[in-house]
PDB file of N, CA and C in Angstrom:
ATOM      1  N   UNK A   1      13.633  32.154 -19.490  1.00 62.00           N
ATOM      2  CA  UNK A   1      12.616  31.258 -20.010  1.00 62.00           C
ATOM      3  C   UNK A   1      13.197  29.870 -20.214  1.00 62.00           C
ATOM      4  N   UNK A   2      14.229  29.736 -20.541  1.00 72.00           N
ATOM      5  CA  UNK A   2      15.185  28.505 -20.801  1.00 72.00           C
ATOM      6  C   UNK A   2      15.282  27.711 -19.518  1.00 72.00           C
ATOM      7  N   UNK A   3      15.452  28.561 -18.347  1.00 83.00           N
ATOM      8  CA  UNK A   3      15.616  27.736 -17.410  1.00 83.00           C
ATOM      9  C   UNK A   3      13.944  26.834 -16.489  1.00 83.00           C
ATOM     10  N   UNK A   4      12.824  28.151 -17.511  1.00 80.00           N
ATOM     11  CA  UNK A   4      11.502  27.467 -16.958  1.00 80.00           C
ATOM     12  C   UNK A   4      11.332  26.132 -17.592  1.00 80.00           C
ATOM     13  N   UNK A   5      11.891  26.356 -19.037  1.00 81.00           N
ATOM     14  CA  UNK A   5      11.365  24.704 -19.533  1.00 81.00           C
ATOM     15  C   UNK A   5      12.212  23.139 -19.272  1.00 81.00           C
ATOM     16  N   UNK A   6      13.423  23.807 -18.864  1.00 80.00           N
ATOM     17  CA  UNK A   6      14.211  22.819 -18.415  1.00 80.00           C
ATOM     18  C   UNK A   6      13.698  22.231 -16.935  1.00 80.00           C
ATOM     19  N   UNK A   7      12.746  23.167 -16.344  1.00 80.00           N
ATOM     20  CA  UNK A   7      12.285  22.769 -15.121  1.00 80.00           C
ATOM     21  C   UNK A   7      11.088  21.933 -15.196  1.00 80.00           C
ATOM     22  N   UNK A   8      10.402  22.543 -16.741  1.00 82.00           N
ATOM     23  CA  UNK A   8       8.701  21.489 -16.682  1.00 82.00           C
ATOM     24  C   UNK A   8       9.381  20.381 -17.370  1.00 82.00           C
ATOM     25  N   UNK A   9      10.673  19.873 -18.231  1.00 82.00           N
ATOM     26  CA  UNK A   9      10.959  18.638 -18.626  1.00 82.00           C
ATOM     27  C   UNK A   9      11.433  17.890 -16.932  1.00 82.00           C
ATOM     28  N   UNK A  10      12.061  18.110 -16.239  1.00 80.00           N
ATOM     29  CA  UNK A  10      12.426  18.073 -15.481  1.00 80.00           C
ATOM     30  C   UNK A  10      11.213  16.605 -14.355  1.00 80.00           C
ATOM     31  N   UNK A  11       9.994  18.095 -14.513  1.00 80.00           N
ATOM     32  CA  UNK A  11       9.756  17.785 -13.952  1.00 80.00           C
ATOM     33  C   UNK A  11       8.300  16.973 -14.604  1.00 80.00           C
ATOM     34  N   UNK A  12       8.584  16.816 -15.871  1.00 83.00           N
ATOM     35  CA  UNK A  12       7.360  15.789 -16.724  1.00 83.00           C
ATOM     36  C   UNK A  12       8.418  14.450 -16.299  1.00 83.00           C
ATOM     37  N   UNK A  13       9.447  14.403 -16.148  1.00 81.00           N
ATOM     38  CA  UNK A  13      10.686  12.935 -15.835  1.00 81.00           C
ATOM     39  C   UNK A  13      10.071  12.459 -14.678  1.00 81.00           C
ATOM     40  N   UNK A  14      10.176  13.266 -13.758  1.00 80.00           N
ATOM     41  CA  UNK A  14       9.682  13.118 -12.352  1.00 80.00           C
ATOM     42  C   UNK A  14       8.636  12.232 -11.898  1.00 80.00           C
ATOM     43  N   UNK A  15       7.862  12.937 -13.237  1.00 83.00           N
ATOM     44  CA  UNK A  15       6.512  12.437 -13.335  1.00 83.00           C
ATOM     45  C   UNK A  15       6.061  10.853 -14.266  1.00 83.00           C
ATOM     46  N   UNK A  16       6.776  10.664 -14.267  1.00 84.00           N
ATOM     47  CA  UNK A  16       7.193   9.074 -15.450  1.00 84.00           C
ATOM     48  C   UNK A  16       7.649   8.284 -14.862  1.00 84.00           C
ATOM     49  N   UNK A  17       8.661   8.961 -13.558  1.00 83.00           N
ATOM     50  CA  UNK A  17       9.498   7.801 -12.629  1.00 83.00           C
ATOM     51  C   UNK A  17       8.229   7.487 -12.113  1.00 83.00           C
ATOM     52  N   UNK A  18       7.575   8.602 -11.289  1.00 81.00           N
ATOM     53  CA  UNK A  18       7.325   7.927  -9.948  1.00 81.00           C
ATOM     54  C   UNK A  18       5.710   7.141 -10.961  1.00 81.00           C
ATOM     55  N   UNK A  19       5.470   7.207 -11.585  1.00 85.00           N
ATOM     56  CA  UNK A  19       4.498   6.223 -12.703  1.00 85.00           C
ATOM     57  C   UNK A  19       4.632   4.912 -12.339  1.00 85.00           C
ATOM     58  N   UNK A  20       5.778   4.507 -13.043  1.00 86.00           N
ATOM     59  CA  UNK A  20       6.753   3.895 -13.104  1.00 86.00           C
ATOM     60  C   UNK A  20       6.822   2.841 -11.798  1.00 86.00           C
ATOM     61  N   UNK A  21       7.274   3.788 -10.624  1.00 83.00           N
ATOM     62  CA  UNK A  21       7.416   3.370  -9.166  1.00 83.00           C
ATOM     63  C   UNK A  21       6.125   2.878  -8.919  1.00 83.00           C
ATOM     64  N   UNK A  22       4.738   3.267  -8.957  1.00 83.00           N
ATOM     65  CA  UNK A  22       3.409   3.045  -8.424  1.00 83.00           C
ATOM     66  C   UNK A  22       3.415   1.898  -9.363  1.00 83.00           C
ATOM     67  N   UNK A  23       3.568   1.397 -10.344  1.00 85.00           N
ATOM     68  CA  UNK A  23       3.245   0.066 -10.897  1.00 85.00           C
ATOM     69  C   UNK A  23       4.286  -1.079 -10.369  1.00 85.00           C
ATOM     70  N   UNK A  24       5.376  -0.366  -9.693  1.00 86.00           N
ATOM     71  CA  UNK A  24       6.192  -1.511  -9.499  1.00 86.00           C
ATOM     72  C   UNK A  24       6.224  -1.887  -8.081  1.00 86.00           C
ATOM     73  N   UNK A  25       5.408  -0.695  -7.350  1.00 86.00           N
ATOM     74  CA  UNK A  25       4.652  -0.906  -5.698  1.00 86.00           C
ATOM     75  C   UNK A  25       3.981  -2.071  -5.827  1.00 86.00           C
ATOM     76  N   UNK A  26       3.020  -2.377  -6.594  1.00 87.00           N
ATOM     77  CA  UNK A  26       2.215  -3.177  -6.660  1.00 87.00           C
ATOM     78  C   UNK A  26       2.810  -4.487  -6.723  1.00 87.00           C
ATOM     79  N   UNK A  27       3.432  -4.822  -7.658  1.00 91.00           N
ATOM     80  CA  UNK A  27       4.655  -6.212  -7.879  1.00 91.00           C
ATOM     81  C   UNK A  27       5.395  -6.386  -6.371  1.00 91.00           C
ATOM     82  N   UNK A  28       5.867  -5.889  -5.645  1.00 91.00           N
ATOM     83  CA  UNK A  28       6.704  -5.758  -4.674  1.00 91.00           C
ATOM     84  C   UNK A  28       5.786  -6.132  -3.265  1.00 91.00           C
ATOM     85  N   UNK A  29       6.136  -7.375  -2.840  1.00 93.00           N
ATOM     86  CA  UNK A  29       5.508  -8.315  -1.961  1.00 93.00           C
ATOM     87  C   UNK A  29       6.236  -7.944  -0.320  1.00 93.00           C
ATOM     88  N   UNK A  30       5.849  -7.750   0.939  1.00 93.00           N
ATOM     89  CA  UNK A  30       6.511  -7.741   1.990  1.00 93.00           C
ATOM     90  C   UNK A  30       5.569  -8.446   2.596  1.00 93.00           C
ATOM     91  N   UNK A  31       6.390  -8.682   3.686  1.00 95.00           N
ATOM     92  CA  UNK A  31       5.555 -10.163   4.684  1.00 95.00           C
ATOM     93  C   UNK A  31       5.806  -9.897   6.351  1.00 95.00           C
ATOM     94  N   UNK A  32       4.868  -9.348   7.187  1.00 95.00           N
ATOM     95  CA  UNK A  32       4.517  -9.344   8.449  1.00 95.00           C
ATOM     96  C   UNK A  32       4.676 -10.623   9.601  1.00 95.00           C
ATOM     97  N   UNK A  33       5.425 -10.507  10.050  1.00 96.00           N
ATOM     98  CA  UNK A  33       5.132 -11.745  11.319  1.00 96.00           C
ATOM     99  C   UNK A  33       4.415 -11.333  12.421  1.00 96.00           C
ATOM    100  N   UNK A  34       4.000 -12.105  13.659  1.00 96.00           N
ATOM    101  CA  UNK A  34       3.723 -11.719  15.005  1.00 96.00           C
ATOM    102  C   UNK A  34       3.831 -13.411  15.379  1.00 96.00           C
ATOM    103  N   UNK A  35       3.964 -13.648  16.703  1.00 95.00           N
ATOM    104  CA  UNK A  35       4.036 -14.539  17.503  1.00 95.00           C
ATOM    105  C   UNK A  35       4.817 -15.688  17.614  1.00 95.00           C
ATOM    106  N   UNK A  36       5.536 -15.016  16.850  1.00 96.00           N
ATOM    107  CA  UNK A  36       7.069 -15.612  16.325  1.00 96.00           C
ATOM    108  C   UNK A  36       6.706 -16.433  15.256  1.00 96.00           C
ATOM    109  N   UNK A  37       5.977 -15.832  14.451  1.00 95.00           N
ATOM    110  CA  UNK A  37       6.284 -16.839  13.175  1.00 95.00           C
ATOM    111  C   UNK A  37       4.841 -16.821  12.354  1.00 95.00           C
ATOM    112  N   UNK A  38       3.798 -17.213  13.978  1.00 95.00           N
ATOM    113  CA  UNK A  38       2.764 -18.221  14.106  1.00 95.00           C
ATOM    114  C   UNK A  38       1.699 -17.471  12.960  1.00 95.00           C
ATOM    115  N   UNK A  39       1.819 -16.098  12.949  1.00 95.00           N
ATOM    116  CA  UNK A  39       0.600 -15.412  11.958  1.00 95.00           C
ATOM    117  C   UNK A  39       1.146 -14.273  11.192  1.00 95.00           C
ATOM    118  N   UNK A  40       1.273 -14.641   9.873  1.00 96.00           N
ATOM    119  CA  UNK A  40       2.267 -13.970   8.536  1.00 96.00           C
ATOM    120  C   UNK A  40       1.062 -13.265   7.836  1.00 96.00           C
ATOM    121  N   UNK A  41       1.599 -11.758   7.549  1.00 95.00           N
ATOM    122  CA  UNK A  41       0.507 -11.368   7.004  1.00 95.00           C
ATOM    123  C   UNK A  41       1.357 -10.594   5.411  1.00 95.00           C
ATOM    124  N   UNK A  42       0.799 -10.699   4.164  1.00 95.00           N
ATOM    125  CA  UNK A  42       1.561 -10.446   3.199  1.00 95.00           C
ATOM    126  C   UNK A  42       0.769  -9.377   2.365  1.00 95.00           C
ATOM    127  N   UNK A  43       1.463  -8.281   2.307  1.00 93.00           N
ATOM    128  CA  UNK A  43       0.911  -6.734   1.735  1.00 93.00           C
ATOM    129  C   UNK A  43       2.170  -6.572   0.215  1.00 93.00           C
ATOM    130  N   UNK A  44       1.205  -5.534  -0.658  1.00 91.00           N
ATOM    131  CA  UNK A  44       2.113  -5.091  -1.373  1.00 91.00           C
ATOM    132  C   UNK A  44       2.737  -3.746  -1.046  1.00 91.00           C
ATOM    133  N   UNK A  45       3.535  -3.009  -1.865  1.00 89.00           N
ATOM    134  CA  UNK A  45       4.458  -2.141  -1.040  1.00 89.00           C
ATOM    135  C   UNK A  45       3.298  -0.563  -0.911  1.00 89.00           C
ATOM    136  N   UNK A  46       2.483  -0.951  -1.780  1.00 87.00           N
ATOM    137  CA  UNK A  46       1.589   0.197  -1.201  1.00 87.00           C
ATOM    138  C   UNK A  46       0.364  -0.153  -0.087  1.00 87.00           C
ATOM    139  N   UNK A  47       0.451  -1.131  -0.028  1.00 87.00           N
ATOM    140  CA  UNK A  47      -0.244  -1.652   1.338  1.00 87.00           C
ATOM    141  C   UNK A  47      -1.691  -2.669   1.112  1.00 87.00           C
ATOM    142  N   UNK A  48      -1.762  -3.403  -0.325  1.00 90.00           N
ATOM    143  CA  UNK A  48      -2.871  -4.109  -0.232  1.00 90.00           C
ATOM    144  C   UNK A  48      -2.802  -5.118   0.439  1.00 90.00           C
ATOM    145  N   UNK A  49      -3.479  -5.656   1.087  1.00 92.00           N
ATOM    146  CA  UNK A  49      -3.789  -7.169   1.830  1.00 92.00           C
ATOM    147  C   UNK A  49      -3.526  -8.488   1.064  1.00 92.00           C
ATOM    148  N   UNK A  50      -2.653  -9.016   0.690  1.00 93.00           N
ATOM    149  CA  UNK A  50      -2.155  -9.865  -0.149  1.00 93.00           C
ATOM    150  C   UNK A  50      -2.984 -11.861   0.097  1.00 93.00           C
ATOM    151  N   UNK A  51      -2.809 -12.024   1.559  1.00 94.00           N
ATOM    152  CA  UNK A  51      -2.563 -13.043   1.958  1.00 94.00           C
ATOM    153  C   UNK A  51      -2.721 -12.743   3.812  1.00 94.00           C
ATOM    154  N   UNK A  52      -2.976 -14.184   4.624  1.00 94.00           N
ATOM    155  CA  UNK A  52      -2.729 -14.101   5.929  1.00 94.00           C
ATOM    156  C   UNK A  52      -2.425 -15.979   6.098  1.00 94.00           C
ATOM    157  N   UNK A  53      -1.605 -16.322   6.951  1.00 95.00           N
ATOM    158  CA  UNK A  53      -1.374 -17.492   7.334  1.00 95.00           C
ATOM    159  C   UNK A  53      -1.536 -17.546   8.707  1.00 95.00           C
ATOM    160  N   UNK A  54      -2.371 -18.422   9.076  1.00 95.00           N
ATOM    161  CA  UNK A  54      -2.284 -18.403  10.737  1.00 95.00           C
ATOM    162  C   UNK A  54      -1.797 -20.329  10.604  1.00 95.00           C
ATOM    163  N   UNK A  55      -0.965 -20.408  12.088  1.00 95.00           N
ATOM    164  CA  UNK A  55      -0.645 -21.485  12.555  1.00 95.00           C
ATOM    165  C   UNK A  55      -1.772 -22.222  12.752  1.00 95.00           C
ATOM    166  N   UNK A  56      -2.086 -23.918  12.574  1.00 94.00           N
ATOM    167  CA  UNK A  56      -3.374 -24.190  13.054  1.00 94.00           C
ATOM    168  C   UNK A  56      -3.092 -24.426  14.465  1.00 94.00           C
ATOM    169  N   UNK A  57      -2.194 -24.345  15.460  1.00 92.00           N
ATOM    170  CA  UNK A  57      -2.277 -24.200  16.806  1.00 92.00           C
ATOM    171  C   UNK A  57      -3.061 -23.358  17.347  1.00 92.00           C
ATOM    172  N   UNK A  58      -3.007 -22.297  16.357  1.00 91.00           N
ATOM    173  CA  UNK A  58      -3.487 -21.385  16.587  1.00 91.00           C
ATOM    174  C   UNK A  58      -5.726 -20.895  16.745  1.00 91.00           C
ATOM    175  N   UNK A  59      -6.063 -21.908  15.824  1.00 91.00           N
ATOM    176  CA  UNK A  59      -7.330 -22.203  15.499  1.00 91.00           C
ATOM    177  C   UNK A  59      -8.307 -22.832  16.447  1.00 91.00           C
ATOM    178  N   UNK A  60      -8.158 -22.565  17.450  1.00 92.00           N
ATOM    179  CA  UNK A  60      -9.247 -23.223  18.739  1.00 92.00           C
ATOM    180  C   UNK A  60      -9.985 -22.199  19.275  1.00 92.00           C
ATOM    181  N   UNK A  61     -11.076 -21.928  19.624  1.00 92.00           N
ATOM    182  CA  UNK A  61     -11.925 -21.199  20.243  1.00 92.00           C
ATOM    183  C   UNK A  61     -11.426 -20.413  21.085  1.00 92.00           C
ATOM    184  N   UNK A  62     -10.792 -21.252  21.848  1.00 93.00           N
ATOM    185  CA  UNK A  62     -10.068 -20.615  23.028  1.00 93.00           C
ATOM    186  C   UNK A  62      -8.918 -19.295  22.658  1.00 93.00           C
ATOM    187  N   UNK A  63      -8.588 -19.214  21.781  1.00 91.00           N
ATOM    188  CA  UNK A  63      -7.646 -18.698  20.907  1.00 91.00           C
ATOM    189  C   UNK A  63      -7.679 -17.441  20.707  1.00 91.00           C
ATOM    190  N   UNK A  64      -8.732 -17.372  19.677  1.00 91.00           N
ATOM    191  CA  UNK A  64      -9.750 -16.273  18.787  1.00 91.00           C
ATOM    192  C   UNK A  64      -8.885 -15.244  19.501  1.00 91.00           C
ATOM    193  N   UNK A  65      -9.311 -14.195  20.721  1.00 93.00           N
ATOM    194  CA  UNK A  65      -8.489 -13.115  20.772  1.00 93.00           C
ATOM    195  C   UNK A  65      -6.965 -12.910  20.808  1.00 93.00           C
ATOM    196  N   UNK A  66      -6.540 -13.878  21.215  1.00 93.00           N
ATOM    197  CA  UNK A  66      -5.266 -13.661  20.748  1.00 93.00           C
ATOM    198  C   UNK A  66      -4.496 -13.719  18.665  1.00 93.00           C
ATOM    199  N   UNK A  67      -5.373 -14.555  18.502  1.00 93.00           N
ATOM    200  CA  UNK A  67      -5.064 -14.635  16.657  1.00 93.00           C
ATOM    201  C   UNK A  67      -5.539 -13.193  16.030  1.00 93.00           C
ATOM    202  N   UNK A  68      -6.457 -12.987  17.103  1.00 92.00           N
ATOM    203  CA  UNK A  68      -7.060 -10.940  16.415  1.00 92.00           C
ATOM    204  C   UNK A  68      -5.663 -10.222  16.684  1.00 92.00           C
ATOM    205  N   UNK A  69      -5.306 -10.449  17.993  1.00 94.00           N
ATOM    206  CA  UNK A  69      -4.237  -9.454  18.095  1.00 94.00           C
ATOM    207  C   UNK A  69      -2.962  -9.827  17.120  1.00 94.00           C
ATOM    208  N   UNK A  70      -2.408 -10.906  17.012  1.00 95.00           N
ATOM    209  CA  UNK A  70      -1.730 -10.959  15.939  1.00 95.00           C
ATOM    210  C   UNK A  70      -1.702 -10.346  14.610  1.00 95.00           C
ATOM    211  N   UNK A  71      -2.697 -11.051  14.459  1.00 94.00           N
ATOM    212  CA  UNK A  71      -3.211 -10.263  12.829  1.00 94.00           C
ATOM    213  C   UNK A  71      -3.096  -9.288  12.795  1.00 94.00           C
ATOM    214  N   UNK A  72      -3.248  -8.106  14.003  1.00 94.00           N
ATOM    215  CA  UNK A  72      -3.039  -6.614  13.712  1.00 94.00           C
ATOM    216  C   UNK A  72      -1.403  -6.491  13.734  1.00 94.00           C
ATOM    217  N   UNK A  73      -1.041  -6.762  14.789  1.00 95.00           N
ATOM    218  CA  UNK A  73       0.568  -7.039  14.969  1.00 95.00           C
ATOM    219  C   UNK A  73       1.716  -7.538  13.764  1.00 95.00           C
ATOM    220  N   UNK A  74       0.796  -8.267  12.827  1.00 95.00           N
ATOM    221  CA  UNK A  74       1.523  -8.934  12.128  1.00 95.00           C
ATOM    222  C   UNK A  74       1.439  -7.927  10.939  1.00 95.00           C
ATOM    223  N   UNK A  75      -0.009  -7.208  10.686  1.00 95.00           N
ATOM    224  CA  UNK A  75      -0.436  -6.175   9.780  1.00 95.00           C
ATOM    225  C   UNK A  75       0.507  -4.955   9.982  1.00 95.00           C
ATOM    226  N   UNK A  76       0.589  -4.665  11.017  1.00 94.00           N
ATOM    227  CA  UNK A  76       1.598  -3.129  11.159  1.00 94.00           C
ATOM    228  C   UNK A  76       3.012  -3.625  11.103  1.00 94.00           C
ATOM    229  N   UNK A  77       3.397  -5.140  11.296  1.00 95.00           N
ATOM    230  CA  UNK A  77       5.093  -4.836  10.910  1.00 95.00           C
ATOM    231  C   UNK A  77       5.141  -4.907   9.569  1.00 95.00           C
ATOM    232  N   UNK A  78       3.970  -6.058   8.774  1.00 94.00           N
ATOM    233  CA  UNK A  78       4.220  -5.368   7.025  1.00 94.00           C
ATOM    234  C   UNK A  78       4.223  -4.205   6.773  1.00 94.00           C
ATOM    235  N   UNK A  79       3.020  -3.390   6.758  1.00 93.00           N
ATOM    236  CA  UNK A  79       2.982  -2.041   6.742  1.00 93.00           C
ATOM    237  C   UNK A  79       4.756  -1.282   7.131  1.00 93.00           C
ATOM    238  N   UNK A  80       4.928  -1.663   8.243  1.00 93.00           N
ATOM    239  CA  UNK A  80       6.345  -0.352   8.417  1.00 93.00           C
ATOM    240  C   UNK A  80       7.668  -1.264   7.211  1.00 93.00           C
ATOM    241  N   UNK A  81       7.648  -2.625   6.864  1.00 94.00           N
ATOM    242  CA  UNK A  81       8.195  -3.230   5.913  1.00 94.00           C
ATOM    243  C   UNK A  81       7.736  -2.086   4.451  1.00 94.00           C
ATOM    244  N   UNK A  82       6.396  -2.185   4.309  1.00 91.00           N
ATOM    245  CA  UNK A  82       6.077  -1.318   2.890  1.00 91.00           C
ATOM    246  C   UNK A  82       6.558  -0.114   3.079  1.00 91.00           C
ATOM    247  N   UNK A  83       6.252   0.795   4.312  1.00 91.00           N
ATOM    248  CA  UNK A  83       6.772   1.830   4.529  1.00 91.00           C
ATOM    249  C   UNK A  83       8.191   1.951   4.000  1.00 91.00           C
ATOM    250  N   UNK A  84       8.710   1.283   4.213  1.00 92.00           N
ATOM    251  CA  UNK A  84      10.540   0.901   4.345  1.00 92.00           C
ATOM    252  C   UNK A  84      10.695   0.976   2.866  1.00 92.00           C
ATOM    253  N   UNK A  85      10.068   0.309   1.967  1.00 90.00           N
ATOM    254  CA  UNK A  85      10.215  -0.110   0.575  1.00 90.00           C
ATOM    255  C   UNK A  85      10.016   1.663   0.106  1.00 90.00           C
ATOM    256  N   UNK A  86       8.765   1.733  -0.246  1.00 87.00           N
ATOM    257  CA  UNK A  86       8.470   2.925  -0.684  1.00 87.00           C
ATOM    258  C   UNK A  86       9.505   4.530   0.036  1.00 87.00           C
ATOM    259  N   UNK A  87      10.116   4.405   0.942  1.00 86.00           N
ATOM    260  CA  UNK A  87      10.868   5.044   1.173  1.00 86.00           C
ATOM    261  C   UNK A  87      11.799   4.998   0.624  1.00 86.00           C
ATOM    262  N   UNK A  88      12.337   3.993   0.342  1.00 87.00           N
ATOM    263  CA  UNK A  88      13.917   3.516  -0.380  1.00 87.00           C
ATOM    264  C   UNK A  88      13.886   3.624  -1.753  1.00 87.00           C
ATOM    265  N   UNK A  89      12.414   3.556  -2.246  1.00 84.00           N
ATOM    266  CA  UNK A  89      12.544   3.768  -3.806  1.00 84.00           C
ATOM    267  C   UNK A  89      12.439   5.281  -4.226  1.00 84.00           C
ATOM    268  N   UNK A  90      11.448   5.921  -3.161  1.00 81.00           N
ATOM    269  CA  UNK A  90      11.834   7.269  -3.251  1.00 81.00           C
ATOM    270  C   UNK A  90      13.031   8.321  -3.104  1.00 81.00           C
ATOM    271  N   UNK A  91      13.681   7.317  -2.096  1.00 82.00           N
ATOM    272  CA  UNK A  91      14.813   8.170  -2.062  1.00 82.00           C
ATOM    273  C   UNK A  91      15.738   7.951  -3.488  1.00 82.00           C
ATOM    274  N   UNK A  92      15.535   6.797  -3.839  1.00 82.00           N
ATOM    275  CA  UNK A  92      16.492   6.419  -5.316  1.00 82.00           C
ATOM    276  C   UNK A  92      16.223   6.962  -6.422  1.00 82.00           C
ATOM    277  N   UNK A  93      14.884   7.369  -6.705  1.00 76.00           N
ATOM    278  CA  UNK A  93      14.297   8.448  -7.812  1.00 76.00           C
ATOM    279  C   UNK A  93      14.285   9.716  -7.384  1.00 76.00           C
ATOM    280  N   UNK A  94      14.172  10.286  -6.517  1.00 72.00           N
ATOM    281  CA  UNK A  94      14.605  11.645  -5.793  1.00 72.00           C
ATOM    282  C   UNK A  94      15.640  11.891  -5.671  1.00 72.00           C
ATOM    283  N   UNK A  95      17.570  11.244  -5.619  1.00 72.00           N
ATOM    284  CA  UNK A  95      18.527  11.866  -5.677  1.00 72.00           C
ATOM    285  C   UNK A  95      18.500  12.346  -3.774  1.00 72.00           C
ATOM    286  N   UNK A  96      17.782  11.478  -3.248  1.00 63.00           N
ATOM    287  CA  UNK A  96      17.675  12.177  -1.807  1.00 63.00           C
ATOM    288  C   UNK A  96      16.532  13.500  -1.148  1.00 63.00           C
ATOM    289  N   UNK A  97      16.022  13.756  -2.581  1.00 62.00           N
ATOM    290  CA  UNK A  97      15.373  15.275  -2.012  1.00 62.00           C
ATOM    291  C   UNK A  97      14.179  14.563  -1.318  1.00 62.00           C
ATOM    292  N   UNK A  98      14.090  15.785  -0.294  1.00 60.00           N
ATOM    293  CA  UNK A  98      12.581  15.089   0.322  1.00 60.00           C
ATOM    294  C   UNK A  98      11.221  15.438  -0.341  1.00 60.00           C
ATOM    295  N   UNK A  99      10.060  14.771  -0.161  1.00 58.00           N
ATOM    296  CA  UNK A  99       8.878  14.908  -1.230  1.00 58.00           C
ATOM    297  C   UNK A  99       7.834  15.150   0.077  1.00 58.00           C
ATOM    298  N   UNK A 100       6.552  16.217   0.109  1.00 58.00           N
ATOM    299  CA  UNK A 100       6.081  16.417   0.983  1.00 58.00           C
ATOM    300  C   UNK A 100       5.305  14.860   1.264  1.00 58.00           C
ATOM    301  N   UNK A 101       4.624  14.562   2.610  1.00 59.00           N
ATOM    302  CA  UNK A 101       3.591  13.696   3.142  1.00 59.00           C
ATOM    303  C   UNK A 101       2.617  13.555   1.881  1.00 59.00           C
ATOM    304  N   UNK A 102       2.333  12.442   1.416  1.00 57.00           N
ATOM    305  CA  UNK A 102       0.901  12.158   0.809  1.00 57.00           C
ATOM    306  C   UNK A 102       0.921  12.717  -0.670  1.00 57.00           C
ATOM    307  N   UNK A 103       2.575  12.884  -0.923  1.00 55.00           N
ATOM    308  CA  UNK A 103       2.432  12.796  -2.458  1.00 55.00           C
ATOM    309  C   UNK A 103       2.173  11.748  -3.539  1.00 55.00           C
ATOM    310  N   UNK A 104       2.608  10.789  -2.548  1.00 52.00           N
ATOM    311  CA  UNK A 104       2.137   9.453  -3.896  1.00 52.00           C
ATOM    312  C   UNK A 104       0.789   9.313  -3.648  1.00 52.00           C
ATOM    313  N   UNK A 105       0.193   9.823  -2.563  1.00 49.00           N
ATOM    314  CA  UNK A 105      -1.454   9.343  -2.595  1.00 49.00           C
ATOM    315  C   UNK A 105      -1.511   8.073  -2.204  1.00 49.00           C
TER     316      UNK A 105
END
């Protein structure tokens, strides 16, 4: 029995870090490029839409589909940036163990 409750403190800790971690996702800024520079897109580490900068070179009619494709381009290298974050903080409150897919929600 000793060793069950040492497991629910254990794992009420667990449960405080990663608290803890989800408020500090939010604070934690990463920033997307595409087109070398030209269109920056800025997410937090759990992935809200922060910000977008487009070049005004970029702003002519003629343009338009290429500034779409950026924007996505620029959206998925933040994203694998947040990815990156939230991995690294998990691994630092985990001691390394792995945590299944879609536990932080």
């Amino acid at each position: 029995m000793r060793d069950f409750m040492g497991m629910m403190k254990q794992a009420a800790q667990l449960q405080s870090k990663m608290q803890e971690m989800q408020a500090e996702l939010d604070t934690i800024e990463v920033e997307g490029t595409a087109g070398g520079g030209m269109v920056k897109v800025t997410l937090t580490a759990k992935g809200a839409l922060k910000g977008v900068k487009i070049d005004d070179s970029l702003l002519q009619p003629s343009e338009k589909e290429i500034v779409e494709d950026l924007l996505v381009t620029a959206h998925a290298d933040a994203r694998r940036k947040a990815e990156t974050v939230l991995a690294e903080k998990m691994k630092a409150m985990t001691g390394g163990l792995p945590l299944p897919p879609g536990l932080l929600g």
